[in-house]
Amino acid sequence: MTTETREILRVSDLRTYFPVRSHGLIRRVIGQVKAVDGVSFSVGSAETLGLVGESGSGKTTVARSVLMLVRPTSGQIVIDGQEITHLSSKALMPMRRKAQMIFQDPYNALNPRHTVGGIIGAPYRIQGIEPPGGVRAAVQALMERVGLNPEHYNRYPNEFSGGQRQRIGIARAVALRPKLIVCDEPVSALDVSIQAQIINLLRDLQHEFGLSYLFVAHDLAVVRQISHRVAVMYLGHLMEMAPRETIYAAPLHPYTHSLLSAVPIPDPKLQKGRSRIVLEGDLPSPINPPSGCVFRTRCFQAQERCSVEVPPLIEVAPGHHVACHFPVATLPAGVGTARAMPETQPGVPVRRPQPASGQVSSAQLDCLPADGRPDFTRLRPRVRVGRSL
Amino acid sequence: MTTPGRPAEHPFLEIKDLGVAFPTEDGLVRAVEGVSLSIERGRTLAIVGESGSGKSVTAQAIMGLIDRKIATVTGEIWLDGQELIGLPADDLQALRGAQVAMIFQDPMSSLHPFYRVGDQITEAINAHRSIRAKAARAMALEMLRRVGIPAPERRIDDYPHQLSGGMRQRVMIAMALINAPKMLIADEPTTALDVTVQAQILELITSLQDEFGITVIMITHDLGIVADVADDVAVMYGGRIVEVAPTGVLYAQPEMPYTLGLLSSIPRMDRELSVRLEPIPGNPPSPIHLPLGCVFQPRCMYSDRVAGGACLSVRPDLLATAAGHLVRCHLPAEERRQISQGVLNVLAGGS
Ligand SMILES: Nc1ncnc2c1ncn2[C@@H]1O[C@H](COP(=O)(O)OP(=O)(O)OP(=O)(O)O)[C@@H](O)[C@H]1O
Ligand SMILES: Nc1ncnc2c1ncn2[C@@H]1O[C@H](COP(=O)(O)OP(=O)(O)O)[C@@H](O)[C@H]1O
Ligand code: SF4
Ligand code: SF4
Ligand SMILES: [Mg+2]
Ligand SMILES: [Mg+2]
């Protein structure tokens, strides 16, 4: 995507906090979950921005905030030139023509008591629009387009498989020819053969209708397949954002490196003997996030400065934004990336090496202390090369 | 890998013609049919397939977990020379944990929400031998440390809900391994986890396997995980095994059209972006209304190449095409290999 493409979505300094209440009768607010804490990005016309990150990093909250399905705490959201965060629910109605959503769970996203025809036609009725030729004809044309049998107009969702239900959700989302579709994990619940059908359908629809997608997913290979640019999120913050090629071939953020190295490549010649950066422990609590860089409790690069200074998201090259004091350009050979793998013969089962010393890797799998405070003596570079060669 | 020098005279696990069917209101669910498999001691076999293909039912049958009141189980399962099907419930109970242990996608299917994790592990020890409470607790503590629980002496008295998903998975693994089983069946152990935690758990399973030399069955739908951990792979579709091969062979010389379809469907980070995903058309079959011939026929692009419409009417057998490589397909082997090389070339970015 070139920079001159028109912006369909701009999100500036978005913060979405959820109150944490005490148990008991009074249910006082005792804290806040900073689900999204200062996130900015834009999506161009006919462009796909992939948003990746671990569970709980705030992806869904970004997605829902963008469509005002949850009210942001602060920040601006501009859709096709219009700022929407100050709009009332009623004033948001026209915006819903321009921006739609596709959900992860194809089972719960559709009302089981409505027919497929009713579900896909709902946006016309809600917006009071009569498409040329009538709703039924328009809906059946949509069904045909997304690969459903138009004769199934009067059937109910429970008569359809997961993949077919996702097609119903897609037909409903494109009915009003929106400019932007926010997709929250649209293929995560589907089997691989069906996943590929839906990914291809979304790509074809993008070309046909000039759609922009904000595509939320945790599967990095899926995101690579569909996105023009990719943003990596961690604990409510953007860690890195760059054109797809850059994110996958030349990432700079330690977290992006860790994520990429953790995805197993479906090719034993490449995967066996590849090493990964084993991230320690779990995501810290977003109620009480680490000071400084939120990733520092699990970062193999972390240093003193990371605990005191929040790294700002800086544009280090055109379109390449990184939030890190000590970005990593190269990793040891064989670690992380999908390239530079040792050759093994196909068909010869590879024996895993015994751990070098008496040490087993459970020691290296140590999580952080329960209080989440880092132990700087332990936070040495922890790139594991144990399983290579 | 600690394979004993003495070659075993029989495979560690051998399954012959396993069938599991559930009578239901809608009709007979033929979840698994004609499944035959064998695994040598100390190896890792992956069972890969889409949801509903029969992976979990196969695993439950091996564990003796299928309720004979709601299902019929046929065939033979030999574990280290002992036939399991038809074994009395008490004997099966004794085997579970001590011989074979299982871990699941959802750790809460093994953990009780109301008991401390340490007590649950010591109870698992007591189920198989009687030792003093203090010694049992020490064993539990040691195992929690082994599976990478930080500060286990602080965690041993936690309830499951106080632990993160990844830690619960580790506790479940600790419980599965506490009686030093000879075989571990892992049913999608990382499907619900993030890739970063998945990486931790896969490292853990492989390192524990290196340490204890256990035989592993890894059930997954992720061909990346298969490539990472498995020595051999069995591909399941429609309740049967459609291809078995050493892992390297399955990816380099697959022969069954369904396997080819899977490999063409998955997005890969190491592949040229110009390569379009080629999904398998249609949906998996219903286990109640299975196709009459090859169960993959309704989705297969090559069935019209088989003479006499055999794919529509005759069930293909699982036959050897090379040593250790079995394929269930009517196409002549020569033609299968030709098709396969063509598909793999396209995937490699050629034409
Ligand atoms: N309504 C809510 N009330 C309180 N906390 C919430 C609410 N919705 C989300 N959160 C919290 O906000 C954080 C971000 O959640 P979110 O669902 O956006 O993550 P996600 O990246 O989409 O994760 P996943 O990959 O699991 O879908 C989490 O800590 C979550 O528990
Ligand atoms: N208790 C049961 N009653 C009826 N059908 C069942 C039962 N358990 C499993 N099945 C069916 O058997 C088939 C195989 O299931 P399963 O082994 O769980 O698949 P998977 O490969 O996803 O693990 C599915 O069609 C499933 O619906
Ligand atoms: S090096 Fe420091 S700033 Fe950069 S990701 Fe690690 S902890 Fe954060
Ligand atoms: S037997 Fe026929 S339908 Fe089945 S996989 Fe082979 S060619 Fe396709
Ligand atoms: Mg989410
Ligand atoms: Mg299953």
PDB file of C-alpha atoms in Angstrom, chain A residues 12-17 36-39 65 71-75 237:
ATOM      1  CA  SER A  12      -5.334   8.052  17.633  1.00  0.00           C
ATOM      2  CA  ASP A  13      -4.163   7.394  21.170  1.00  0.00           C
ATOM      3  CA  LEU A  14      -7.008   5.002  21.878  1.00  0.00           C
ATOM      4  CA  ARG A  15      -7.465   3.980  25.504  1.00  0.00           C
ATOM      5  CA  THR A  16     -10.148   1.579  26.648  1.00  0.00           C
ATOM      6  CA  TYR A  17     -10.191   0.783  30.346  1.00  0.00           C
ATOM      7  CA  VAL A  36      -6.018  -0.801  25.382  1.00  0.00           C
ATOM      8  CA  ASP A  37      -3.598   1.856  26.532  1.00  0.00           C
ATOM      9  CA  GLY A  38      -2.625   4.423  23.933  1.00  0.00           C
ATOM     10  CA  VAL A  39      -2.859   2.773  20.522  1.00  0.00           C
ATOM     11  CA  SER A  65     -13.749   0.116  20.278  1.00  0.00           C
ATOM     12  CA  ARG A  71     -17.031   3.065  24.543  1.00  0.00           C
ATOM     13  CA  PRO A  72     -13.359   4.050  24.547  1.00  0.00           C
ATOM     14  CA  THR A  73     -12.065   5.834  27.626  1.00  0.00           C
ATOM     15  CA  SER A  74     -10.244   8.379  25.486  1.00  0.00           C
ATOM     16  CA  GLY A  75      -8.776   8.893  22.037  1.00  0.00           C
ATOM     17  CA  HIS A 237       0.240  -1.386  23.608  1.00  0.00           C
TER      18      HIS A 237
END
